[in-house]
Structure formats: C-alpha cells, structure tokens
C-alpha cells in the first residue's frame, strides 16, 4: 500500500428499523391475535444537513446534493415475515406512491418534506414467533426490482439479488435515469461503534415492524406508526474539484524555461468499476465489528464499521429510537482477486480518440458531465491492490497544449528538435558508442582518398507520433578533413561498422523518448473509503507480508490481533457515499498515456377484518468525507 492523499466522502441516505411507543391505543390489535390483514404506512423526511443528532465523525460532512439525487418516482414496500431476518420469507408487496398526488401531497416528487404513505396488508397470518419485516424499494422502474420476488422467497436471497451496474439509475458520466436513482433499505447496527467496541452488535437490513400497532383504520395507522425504515441510494457518487493554482515545471525548449500548467483544462473519468451490485448493501459481517485502528485521527473512528452516535431523527408522533450507521459493505465480487487482463474489472479506461472519450469536467455545480455514479467495489485487505481498486484517471494539460517530449534519466522537457539533439548527445557520450564511433573514424581515415582527421557524429530522428514511448532512428555519420561526408556504408571494415550499430542499439535502451501528445499528462488516483482518518497508514513501522508474496511488505501493523485487517476498507467504494476528490497541487509530471492498472498487484391466519399498520421512511442527505490530492 503506498501512501496517497486524496478526498473521499461518505454519504448517508439511510433506512433503519425503529421502535415506537405509541402502543395499541386507537384500535390496535393485540400481538397475540395473529390473523392480521391491513396496511403499512411510512413517513418520509429529508433532515437538514446540520441536524445535531446525526453522527459526528471528524471526516463527515452532510450535503443534500442535487434535487434529482433524492427525487422519488416510484416506491413500494415489500413485506417479509418470519422468526428472524435470516428466515423471513416474502409475503406481499404494496405500492406506497399515491397515483393522484405522487410522492408528496404537495405534488412535488422530491423527498424534501415529511411523507406519510399507507400500504395494504392482505390476509397475513402470523404465528406467535413471527415478526413482520419491511423492505422499501424506491425508483425501481428500469431495474430487476420492478418485479416482485416469488412467494416465500427468503429475505436473505432477495437482498443478495445481483443487479447490473446500470440499474443503479446513475451513469459514469453523471446522468441520472428518468426513473431516478435506485434506493433500498440501509443496514444499521443496534450497538454503538466508533469510540467503543460494538460488542454483540446486530446489523439489520430489513426493518422490524411492531405487530401490536396494526390498526383497523388507515387514519389510525398514520397517526401511530409501527416502525421506521431508512433508505440509501444504490450508487456512490464521485466528483473532482480543482483548488490547485498553476505551477510551472522546468523545461528546456530553446525559448521557454518552464512547462506551463493549465489548471483550467483538467478532465477526469472513472476506471476499474464493478459490473454488478447487490439489491441491499451487505454489511452484516460480524467479523468486521471488532476491528480497530487505534491510530485513527479521531477517537470516534477507532471501531470504524459502526458510527459513534445514534442516528435518530424525530418524525411524526412516534418515538423513533433508531440505531447506528454502518460504514462498509461486501460486494458480489468481494472475494475475487482480479489478477490479469482476462479477469479484470470493467475497465472504463480512457481511450485515445477524442470522439470516443467520456471525460468529465471538474465539479462546480450539480450537473451531468461533472460527476459520476459508481457501483460498490469492496475487497478484503489482501486484495486491496491497484488492479482491484476503483480509480479516477485525471487528465491535465501542460505546455499550452503543445506536444513535448521527455527523455529517460532526464528531469527536463523538450521540443522535438531539442529532444532529438539531446538524445544524440547522450548516445554519443555513452562509453561504448563513443569508443566504437572513434574506432570507425580511425578505420575510415586509413582508407584511400579520405583526408584525415575524420570525426563522427550521430543524428537522431523521432519517428513515432502517438502519445507515449516513441520510436526514433539513429544515423552515424562522419566528416573528413576536407569536409567530405561519409556513412557507415563507406567503411570497408564490416566488423567495425557492425560494432557501431550494436553499441548504438544497446545504448538506446537507456534513453527512451516519451511524447506528451497535445501536452496531456495523466494521473491515477485510487479512491479511499476510510482513508487516512479511520485507517491512517505510514511507510514506517512494523509490517506484515502481503498474502501470496514473500517480499512485498506493504501494510503497517500496530495491532497483533487483527494484523492487516487494521486497514480493511482503507480503499474501496461503498454506495450512498460521495467521494469528493480535490486536486490541491500539481508539482510533477504524470504519464503520457492513461495508466492501465490491469494486472497491477501493487499495494462490501387470515382474518375477515382489515387493519392498518404504519412505519416511517427517512431519506437523508449525502455524507461527505473529504481528503486532498497532491501530485
């Protein structure tokens, strides 16, 4: 793992089960009379970003984002019943959008005010051990979730339904489907984390509803919610901001002494994205909960997989005691190590032709072309490598958009003519080349008709025209005392001529020439999830050897119990997080072509009467966690 400073952000559009103490007043059904038929309602609210009760992590900032990111077009609640979430089975689904008024009673479609909806429960039979679970799906049109699961489908199977990346409702170019961003239940914890070890924590994805609050009328159900649900967006969001000022880099081109940087012409795009995601975020992994990084820069972030503070917005008349946020996930390919081109992630790699490029602009406002919506991509620490990590490729323009060249083992930058002259001088200074050229000059001087002395020189011509390492030819030539020019072909000693050619070809390997076409340089930034706040890393200290290797030691270890899991989640993409990259400085040149990380191992019983039951849905703003990038 190599230290890289950049910005990551965590978002919070959450949905969690809550309890209510409204009791059975107003016609409630006793929890022992299990032949309930009825409805379920949800109150929906978008709390302000400054809500004091939201979790406090040093790297969390709340932001509503764009109105299109929390717009609701379609919505339904799916009911499961069983003795536990793991064993609960699907019984029915109900629409929670009023076809006449839409999502909100004021006719708007955005989650900007409290929303109360009621959905019908038809002839549900409960045993004494059954619990009723709710799972909300918003903006499901255009996805596989538009079709309800088959009767008796286990909740675990449904929540692990795999969808194609495009079904999040967002694109890598920042466009949002006309159907909106897909939202489903978010997993929450019933125990605190952060500053304390979440001993015995239970992570739940399905929201538990209180059966005793089933009501005989819809109005009573709306007045006495039986629980609440929090939802989150199925995609993560990535943006890039530029705060760096123009910095010039030394250049030798015969007239200018600096390589000009244009911070007004910086573009970016996302590469290495997963092709699939789970219906619901899979965060119920008990083995993660005790993992600690006691070097976390905030005391509330040591046990990083669960928040330090309750998430408990007050909605409606119910006493909604909520749980704690969870901060990581297991994606469908969590245990897959993408080693080699044949097993690579979906590489949305930058291409060479402008017409086919999908470059995004720096973020200045919420609009397509300045953001990307990315599917979840997580992995265990041993697979936390460049070939597995979602990244941003950043394109920066230098030299006012004019071509320039670099030469290996040289820190300066050149025009074509000066690059050719410089390579020729470097080759001529090579010991073997110099010796063989001198020997050739001596051999030529001894020939009949040649006037001594004879001097040799090299001419270099760059022939390659595509960005990246370019080909060049080297032509030896000689001039005698009478200013008559000769070539190697004029030397009668073939052994001498061959020795010159061999020496030049050998030396060329030490002097590669790279063309920066159009002045463009490229940088790859691996996107961090917990990053330097919850998982600080240093290149000094104790290490463990990366699994599968005997020499590459990349993870600093300060915890003997958890080893390299000290850094689990340092890199990765988790849904409903806004990863906000910020370029704060550019002081060195990037690659001449977009870096390809493929294969690079460098170190988520029926009754006859109708009753009603209600619950709450809270949709929260994005949570932003920010870090900086310096090149």
XYZ file of C-alpha atoms in Angstrom:
631
model
C 0.000 0.000 0.000
C 1.506 3.308 -0.995
C 0.535 6.489 0.714
C -1.733 8.661 -1.433
C -3.527 11.709 -0.180
C -6.944 12.445 -1.670
C -10.589 13.171 -0.848
C -13.166 10.605 -0.003
C -16.707 11.157 1.149
C -19.295 9.069 2.953
C -22.971 9.682 2.354
C -25.996 8.939 4.462
C -29.270 8.192 2.740
C -30.169 5.537 5.329
C -33.135 3.362 6.202
C -33.357 1.531 9.526
C -35.925 -0.139 11.696
C -37.165 1.902 14.646
C -39.442 1.239 17.556
C -42.484 3.245 18.567
C -44.147 3.575 21.959
C -47.479 4.710 20.614
C -48.938 1.426 21.861
C -52.202 -0.169 20.804
C -54.343 2.845 21.555
C -56.874 3.719 18.916
C -57.908 0.231 17.870
C -54.616 -1.611 17.921
C -54.614 -5.379 17.553
C -53.109 -7.420 20.372
C -49.888 -9.080 19.310
C -51.327 -12.453 20.194
C -54.165 -12.302 17.668
C -52.119 -13.215 14.641
C -54.612 -13.161 11.811
C -53.901 -9.636 10.698
C -54.975 -8.053 7.446
C -54.090 -4.419 6.965
C -51.905 -1.660 5.636
C -48.487 -0.241 6.395
C -47.566 3.449 6.220
C -44.262 5.308 6.000
C -43.383 8.855 6.932
C -40.530 10.185 4.828
C -38.346 13.133 5.740
C -35.107 14.672 4.496
C -33.411 16.121 7.608
C -31.281 19.224 7.229
C -27.578 18.711 6.826
C -26.984 20.407 10.173
C -29.298 18.136 12.178
C -27.468 17.834 15.534
C -28.464 14.213 16.081
C -26.621 12.992 13.000
C -23.418 11.000 13.570
C -20.314 13.010 14.336
C -17.194 11.726 12.650
C -14.317 14.049 12.009
C -14.471 13.314 8.307
C -18.259 13.517 7.841
C -19.970 16.472 6.205
C -23.630 16.293 5.243
C -24.856 17.617 1.939
C -28.216 17.362 0.218
C -26.700 17.139 -3.241
C -28.802 17.635 -6.335
C -32.607 17.507 -6.183
C -32.544 14.796 -8.846
C -30.494 12.636 -6.493
C -33.312 12.377 -3.957
C -36.273 12.560 -6.322
C -38.773 9.719 -5.894
C -40.612 8.468 -8.966
C -41.851 5.049 -7.843
C -41.962 3.324 -4.490
C -43.132 0.124 -2.887
C -42.760 -1.767 0.346
C -42.121 -5.494 0.373
C -43.256 -7.488 3.408
C -41.455 -10.490 4.805
C -42.375 -12.499 7.866
C -40.516 -14.985 9.995
C -38.826 -15.552 13.308
C -35.727 -13.648 12.174
C -34.444 -11.616 9.277
C -32.451 -14.598 8.072
C -35.528 -16.859 7.937
C -38.188 -14.296 6.976
C -39.959 -15.013 3.679
C -41.698 -12.751 1.207
C -45.465 -12.493 1.609
C -46.556 -9.476 -0.447
C -45.712 -6.016 -1.803
C -47.662 -2.794 -1.903
C -47.246 0.481 -3.757
C -46.572 3.466 -1.479
C -46.959 6.178 -4.121
C -50.329 7.872 -4.423
C -51.153 7.815 -8.156
C -53.024 11.125 -7.862
C -50.619 13.158 -5.727
C -47.303 11.423 -6.351
C -44.707 11.058 -3.643
C -45.640 14.167 -1.682
C -49.077 15.568 -1.093
C -47.951 18.947 -2.392
C -47.435 17.420 -5.815
C -43.637 17.551 -5.710
C -41.574 14.463 -6.415
C -38.583 15.168 -4.192
C -38.057 13.973 -0.658
C -37.967 17.435 0.895
C -40.785 17.176 3.408
C -42.409 14.574 5.621
C -44.221 11.945 3.618
C -46.812 9.579 5.045
C -47.944 6.672 2.902
C -50.075 3.663 3.721
C -49.745 0.284 2.075
C -52.178 -2.588 2.361
C -51.507 -5.892 4.112
C -53.767 -8.567 2.672
C -54.728 -11.507 4.857
C -51.414 -12.114 6.574
C -51.187 -14.972 9.021
C -48.729 -14.713 11.889
C -47.520 -17.408 14.248
C -46.521 -16.440 17.822
C -42.854 -16.361 16.784
C -43.306 -14.386 13.567
C -42.081 -10.857 13.095
C -43.122 -8.572 10.273
C -40.300 -7.028 8.223
C -40.447 -4.164 5.740
C -38.128 -3.547 2.822
C -38.633 -0.396 0.779
C -37.596 -0.003 -2.866
C -37.749 3.451 -4.456
C -37.231 4.292 -8.129
C -37.355 0.655 -9.146
C -38.563 1.126 -12.742
C -35.944 0.054 -15.244
C -34.404 -2.410 -12.790
C -34.917 -6.074 -11.985
C -36.561 -4.929 -8.726
C -39.614 -3.793 -10.672
C -40.619 -7.474 -10.494
C -41.500 -8.708 -7.014
C -39.866 -11.860 -5.656
C -41.743 -15.150 -5.763
C -43.855 -16.064 -2.736
C -41.825 -17.394 0.197
C -38.524 -16.107 -1.206
C -36.129 -15.827 1.768
C -35.218 -12.225 2.563
C -31.521 -13.029 2.520
C -31.788 -14.362 -1.039
C -33.765 -11.325 -2.159
C -31.399 -8.828 -0.570
C -28.495 -10.557 -2.313
C -30.140 -10.383 -5.725
C -27.410 -9.215 -8.103
C -28.191 -6.324 -10.430
C -26.201 -4.875 -13.314
C -24.359 -1.640 -12.548
C -26.522 0.395 -14.923
C -29.564 -0.380 -12.752
C -28.417 1.987 -10.004
C -30.099 4.675 -12.094
C -26.874 6.634 -12.498
C -24.069 6.578 -15.049
C -20.320 7.063 -15.050
C -20.970 10.255 -16.992
C -23.162 11.621 -14.204
C -26.525 11.301 -15.938
C -29.481 10.141 -13.849
C -32.102 7.896 -15.366
C -35.562 9.352 -15.876
C -36.598 6.720 -13.329
C -34.334 8.266 -10.656
C -31.594 6.757 -8.500
C -32.486 3.360 -7.070
C -32.889 3.339 -3.266
C -33.294 0.389 -0.917
C -33.045 -0.316 2.822
C -29.791 0.513 4.538
C -28.245 -1.801 7.161
C -27.985 -0.404 10.684
C -26.472 -1.558 13.944
C -28.222 -1.786 17.303
C -24.921 -1.198 19.126
C -22.575 1.763 19.193
C -19.206 1.658 17.480
C -16.747 4.450 16.824
C -15.096 5.056 20.156
C -16.232 1.754 21.699
C -16.139 -1.846 20.571
C -19.639 -2.790 19.254
C -19.912 -5.883 21.439
C -22.786 -8.142 20.392
C -23.969 -5.752 17.690
C -26.736 -6.956 15.415
C -26.738 -5.492 11.915
C -30.205 -5.478 10.359
C -31.234 -4.683 6.808
C -34.965 -5.421 6.951
C -36.974 -3.068 9.191
C -38.898 -4.754 12.005
C -42.499 -3.537 12.393
C -44.460 -3.734 15.622
C -47.382 -6.126 15.095
C -49.252 -4.706 18.074
C -49.679 -1.416 16.226
C -51.785 -2.795 13.400
C -54.808 -0.521 13.174
C -58.364 -1.048 11.919
C -58.377 2.248 10.015
C -55.938 3.974 7.750
C -56.086 7.239 9.700
C -55.199 5.460 12.941
C -52.282 3.737 11.260
C -50.968 7.057 10.004
C -51.244 8.512 13.496
C -49.457 5.613 15.191
C -46.511 4.341 13.113
C -45.368 0.821 13.886
C -41.763 1.398 12.983
C -39.498 3.267 10.620
C -37.256 2.453 7.729
C -34.232 4.272 6.348
C -33.199 4.023 2.730
C -29.963 4.674 0.881
C -29.034 5.225 -2.750
C -27.667 2.160 -4.514
C -24.807 4.098 -6.125
C -21.851 6.028 -4.797
C -21.077 9.475 -6.160
C -17.675 10.787 -7.231
C -16.708 14.346 -8.125
C -13.436 16.163 -8.715
C -12.654 19.722 -7.670
C -9.553 21.723 -8.542
C -8.146 24.087 -5.951
C -4.563 23.985 -7.220
C -3.064 27.090 -8.769
C -0.903 26.976 -11.890
C 2.527 25.542 -11.194
C 5.252 25.508 -13.824
C 7.750 22.692 -14.230
C 11.285 23.153 -15.595
C 11.553 22.748 -19.365
C 14.267 23.306 -21.977
C 12.827 24.085 -25.399
C 15.140 26.720 -26.786
C 12.937 29.650 -25.806
C 10.904 28.944 -22.690
C 12.280 27.621 -19.432
C 9.066 26.354 -17.916
C 6.493 23.683 -18.723
C 3.261 25.621 -18.364
C 0.398 24.049 -16.432
C -3.197 24.914 -17.330
C -5.431 24.256 -14.325
C -8.381 25.450 -16.402
C -8.120 22.379 -18.623
C -8.329 19.399 -16.252
C -10.625 16.477 -17.049
C -11.257 13.139 -15.359
C -13.094 9.856 -15.567
C -13.639 6.724 -13.500
C -11.941 3.398 -14.274
C -11.999 -0.059 -12.695
C -15.639 -0.189 -11.684
C -17.552 -3.286 -10.670
C -20.142 -4.504 -13.169
C -22.716 -5.652 -10.580
C -24.102 -4.762 -7.158
C -26.352 -6.361 -4.551
C -30.001 -5.341 -4.134
C -29.291 -4.426 -0.491
C -25.958 -3.399 0.999
C -24.406 -6.438 2.648
C -22.886 -5.160 5.875
C -23.893 -7.863 8.350
C -20.415 -9.264 8.743
C -19.817 -9.767 12.441
C -16.107 -10.417 11.979
C -15.544 -6.779 10.946
C -17.081 -5.195 14.019
C -14.197 -5.623 16.485
C -11.541 -4.457 14.018
C -9.805 -1.398 15.361
C -7.278 1.093 14.132
C -6.111 2.751 17.321
C -4.139 5.264 15.280
C -7.371 6.753 13.888
C -7.136 10.535 13.839
C -10.484 10.808 15.626
C -11.273 8.893 18.812
C -14.817 8.296 17.494
C -13.457 6.429 14.484
C -11.372 3.642 16.020
C -14.083 0.986 15.587
C -14.837 2.277 12.122
C -17.545 -0.080 10.852
C -20.305 1.389 13.059
C -20.910 5.048 13.923
C -20.229 6.520 17.314
C -23.585 8.314 17.592
C -27.202 7.318 17.299
C -28.989 8.159 14.137
C -32.368 9.259 15.453
C -34.380 11.901 13.619
C -37.785 12.504 15.153
C -40.603 12.077 12.662
C -44.349 12.171 13.157
C -45.774 11.366 16.578
C -43.766 8.222 17.195
C -40.796 7.837 19.488
C -38.366 6.578 16.856
C -35.354 5.200 18.638
C -33.028 4.490 15.751
C -29.760 2.644 15.509
C -26.250 3.396 14.370
C -24.905 3.871 10.888
C -22.790 1.175 9.280
C -19.915 2.169 7.029
C -18.776 -0.717 4.852
C -20.107 -3.431 2.542
C -19.391 -6.705 0.811
C -19.954 -6.509 -2.944
C -20.780 -9.533 -5.171
C -17.124 -9.958 -6.121
C -15.723 -9.207 -2.658
C -13.546 -12.321 -2.565
C -12.414 -12.078 -6.202
C -8.855 -11.027 -6.863
C -8.727 -9.549 -10.356
C -5.353 -10.809 -11.444
C -4.624 -10.300 -15.106
C -6.457 -8.940 -18.106
C -8.895 -11.841 -18.528
C -10.262 -11.363 -15.014
C -10.081 -7.570 -14.857
C -12.892 -5.389 -13.619
C -14.969 -3.480 -16.114
C -12.252 -1.131 -17.287
C -13.816 2.123 -18.386
C -10.340 3.117 -19.433
C -9.677 6.451 -21.136
C -9.236 5.999 -24.870
C -7.034 7.748 -27.380
C -9.659 9.220 -29.713
C -11.340 12.431 -28.646
C -14.623 11.408 -30.277
C -14.849 8.331 -28.076
C -13.719 9.935 -24.847
C -16.006 10.372 -21.859
C -14.019 12.941 -19.929
C -15.775 14.812 -17.122
C -15.223 18.402 -16.035
C -14.278 19.492 -12.517
C -17.215 19.869 -10.158
C -18.644 23.360 -9.936
C -22.365 22.560 -9.858
C -24.676 19.557 -9.750
C -24.940 18.502 -13.364
C -24.092 15.632 -15.649
C -20.596 15.765 -17.042
C -19.203 16.845 -13.668
C -19.955 13.780 -11.539
C -20.071 10.000 -11.763
C -22.371 7.450 -10.114
C -20.408 4.353 -9.315
C -21.392 0.836 -8.166
C -19.981 -0.584 -4.951
C -16.485 -2.066 -5.099
C -15.004 -3.532 -1.920
C -12.445 -6.221 -1.143
C -10.558 -7.794 1.765
C -7.203 -6.341 2.671
C -5.195 -8.966 0.812
C -6.890 -7.854 -2.430
C -6.509 -4.163 -1.702
C -4.418 -3.591 -4.807
C -4.429 -1.297 -7.803
C -5.871 -3.943 -10.097
C -8.888 -4.267 -7.754
C -9.495 -0.653 -6.793
C -11.869 1.819 -8.422
C -9.889 4.851 -9.502
C -10.140 8.238 -11.131
C -7.926 8.974 -14.111
C -7.162 12.687 -14.235
C -6.009 14.421 -17.420
C -4.011 17.642 -17.093
C -2.862 19.920 -19.914
C 0.674 21.317 -19.916
C 2.682 23.466 -22.318
C -0.383 25.320 -23.623
C -1.496 22.156 -25.387
C 1.689 21.818 -27.459
C 3.492 18.497 -27.830
C 6.595 17.988 -25.732
C 8.992 15.147 -25.002
C 10.796 13.592 -22.067
C 13.963 11.515 -22.102
C 14.603 8.793 -19.528
C 17.154 9.670 -16.857
C 16.490 13.350 -17.512
C 14.331 15.732 -15.471
C 13.845 18.301 -18.232
C 11.249 18.549 -21.029
C 11.898 19.312 -24.664
C 10.537 20.298 -28.040
C 11.012 17.678 -30.736
C 14.126 19.295 -32.197
C 15.797 19.746 -28.842
C 14.818 16.246 -27.738
C 16.462 14.785 -30.851
C 19.648 16.782 -30.248
C 19.724 15.829 -26.581
C 19.347 12.101 -27.257
C 22.105 12.273 -29.874
C 24.423 13.941 -27.365
C 23.585 11.385 -24.666
C 24.241 8.481 -27.030
C 27.484 9.970 -28.251
C 28.594 10.330 -24.636
C 27.920 6.666 -23.944
C 31.269 4.944 -23.431
C 30.727 2.002 -25.800
C 29.157 4.123 -28.504
C 31.949 6.665 -28.231
C 34.628 4.004 -28.426
C 33.072 2.277 -31.438
C 32.475 5.594 -33.246
C 36.112 6.552 -32.630
C 37.261 3.201 -33.967
C 35.075 3.675 -37.048
C 36.517 7.157 -37.629
C 40.051 5.764 -37.397
C 39.216 2.944 -39.806
C 37.715 5.387 -42.272
C 40.711 7.743 -42.005
C 43.006 4.918 -43.170
C 41.132 4.376 -46.367
C 42.400 5.625 -49.733
C 41.036 9.025 -50.712
C 39.952 10.023 -47.220
C 41.553 13.143 -45.773
C 42.407 12.935 -42.093
C 41.302 13.742 -39.498
C 37.871 12.061 -39.527
C 35.241 12.959 -36.923
C 32.000 11.118 -36.198
C 28.565 12.325 -35.073
C 25.042 10.948 -34.528
C 21.746 12.250 -35.896
C 18.505 11.288 -34.136
C 15.073 11.455 -35.754
C 11.910 10.812 -33.716
C 9.555 8.823 -35.953
C 6.762 7.892 -33.533
C 3.662 10.111 -33.500
C 1.360 8.538 -30.895
C 1.390 9.540 -27.226
C 3.696 7.502 -25.055
C 7.088 5.997 -25.736
C 8.054 6.810 -29.320
C 10.453 5.212 -31.779
C 13.463 7.063 -33.106
C 16.249 6.319 -35.547
C 19.947 6.971 -35.017
C 22.201 7.658 -38.020
C 26.008 7.716 -37.581
C 27.914 9.991 -39.988
C 31.496 11.107 -40.463
C 33.275 14.122 -41.919
C 36.937 14.128 -43.028
C 39.443 16.941 -43.023
C 38.270 18.110 -46.449
C 34.671 18.322 -45.211
C 33.592 15.279 -47.185
C 30.762 13.324 -45.565
C 30.716 9.572 -45.121
C 28.365 6.930 -43.648
C 28.961 3.523 -42.131
C 28.422 2.057 -45.585
C 31.627 3.774 -46.681
C 33.713 1.869 -44.140
C 35.318 -1.171 -45.714
C 35.737 -2.984 -42.397
C 32.360 -4.627 -41.805
C 33.290 -5.664 -38.303
C 33.834 -2.050 -37.301
C 30.511 -0.947 -38.861
C 28.615 -3.731 -37.099
C 30.180 -2.807 -33.754
C 28.909 0.770 -34.073
C 25.363 -0.390 -34.832
C 25.384 -2.862 -31.935
C 26.653 -0.271 -29.460
C 24.027 2.281 -30.534
C 21.158 -0.228 -30.278
C 22.316 -1.296 -26.827
C 22.591 2.290 -25.592
C 19.150 3.229 -26.964
C 17.567 1.057 -24.259
C 18.825 3.554 -21.671
C 17.346 6.550 -23.446
C 13.646 6.126 -24.126
C 11.787 9.108 -25.542
C 8.195 9.800 -24.495
C 5.766 12.049 -26.364
C 3.179 14.023 -24.402
C 0.694 14.466 -27.218
C -1.220 17.728 -27.018
C 0.593 18.480 -23.769
C -1.605 15.991 -21.873
C -0.389 14.152 -18.785
C -2.431 11.583 -16.842
C -2.663 10.678 -13.162
C -4.488 7.798 -11.481
C -5.996 8.282 -8.030
C -7.185 5.227 -6.099
C -10.377 6.090 -4.238
C -10.209 5.674 -0.477
C -13.187 4.799 1.696
C -11.951 5.015 5.280
C -8.728 6.583 4.103
C -6.399 8.457 6.414
C -9.000 9.267 9.077
C -10.115 5.805 10.182
C -7.198 3.836 8.723
C -4.072 6.014 8.859
C -1.051 4.369 7.288
C 2.625 5.176 7.348
C 5.562 3.814 5.348
C 7.491 3.336 8.581
C 6.936 0.940 11.461
C 6.112 -2.747 11.674
C 4.806 -4.590 8.613
C 3.220 -7.859 7.644
C 3.949 -9.584 4.375
C 1.219 -9.266 1.796
C -0.547 -12.661 1.381
C 0.751 -14.582 -1.593
C 4.149 -12.901 -1.639
C 7.437 -13.349 0.144
C 8.981 -9.964 -0.456
C 6.375 -7.220 -0.753
C 5.589 -5.908 2.717
C 3.039 -3.142 2.448
C 0.761 -2.993 5.474
C 1.867 -1.256 8.636
C 0.646 -3.232 11.645
C 0.053 -1.855 15.127
C -2.437 -4.494 16.266
C -1.241 -8.042 16.792
C -4.778 -9.478 16.910
C -6.155 -8.188 13.608
C -2.984 -7.961 11.546
C -3.509 -6.387 8.134
C -7.264 -6.046 8.828
C -6.102 -2.990 10.698
C -6.551 -1.376 7.265
C -9.635 -3.193 5.952
C -11.714 -0.680 3.985
C -8.957 1.884 3.585
C -9.650 1.749 -0.147
C -12.970 0.988 -1.816
C -16.316 2.348 -2.986
C -19.484 1.987 -0.875
C -22.961 3.032 -2.023
C -24.500 6.277 -0.789
C -21.069 7.800 -0.189
C -19.963 10.930 -2.005
C -16.257 10.633 -2.777
C -15.147 14.140 -3.429
C -11.654 14.315 -4.913
C -9.803 17.608 -4.743
C -6.591 18.459 -6.557
C -4.697 20.774 -4.250
C -1.370 20.791 -6.027
C 0.481 19.500 -9.110
C 4.226 19.611 -8.839
C 5.327 16.767 -11.093
C 4.503 15.325 -14.467
C 2.167 12.352 -14.849
C 2.108 9.632 -17.512
C 1.933 10.381 -21.226
C -0.944 7.897 -21.611
C -3.744 6.885 -19.215
C -2.248 4.338 -16.782
C -3.631 0.816 -17.166
C -3.907 -0.934 -13.807
C -4.961 -4.304 -15.208
C -2.846 -6.970 -13.599
C -1.108 -4.452 -11.362
C -0.796 -6.110 -7.896
C 0.720 -3.070 -6.228
C -0.373 -2.460 -2.720
C -18.903 -4.844 0.599
C -54.138 -16.625 9.779
C -56.201 -14.599 7.781
C -58.991 -12.715 9.425
C -62.014 -11.081 7.902
C -61.375 -7.573 9.169
C -58.983 -5.038 7.643
C -56.369 -3.449 9.837
C -53.659 -0.908 9.189
C -50.046 -0.706 10.261
C -47.698 2.196 9.588
C -43.972 2.869 9.607
C -41.549 5.686 8.773
C -39.090 6.117 5.923
C -36.312 8.682 6.358
C -34.161 9.731 3.435
C -31.023 11.549 4.456
C -28.609 13.791 2.585
C -25.279 12.576 1.296
C -22.492 12.497 3.853
C -19.203 13.851 2.545
C -15.814 12.730 3.839
C -13.039 14.821 2.386
C -9.331 14.338 1.697
C -6.865 16.112 -0.579
C -4.692 15.114 -3.520
C -1.251 16.489 -4.269
C 0.692 15.283 -7.302
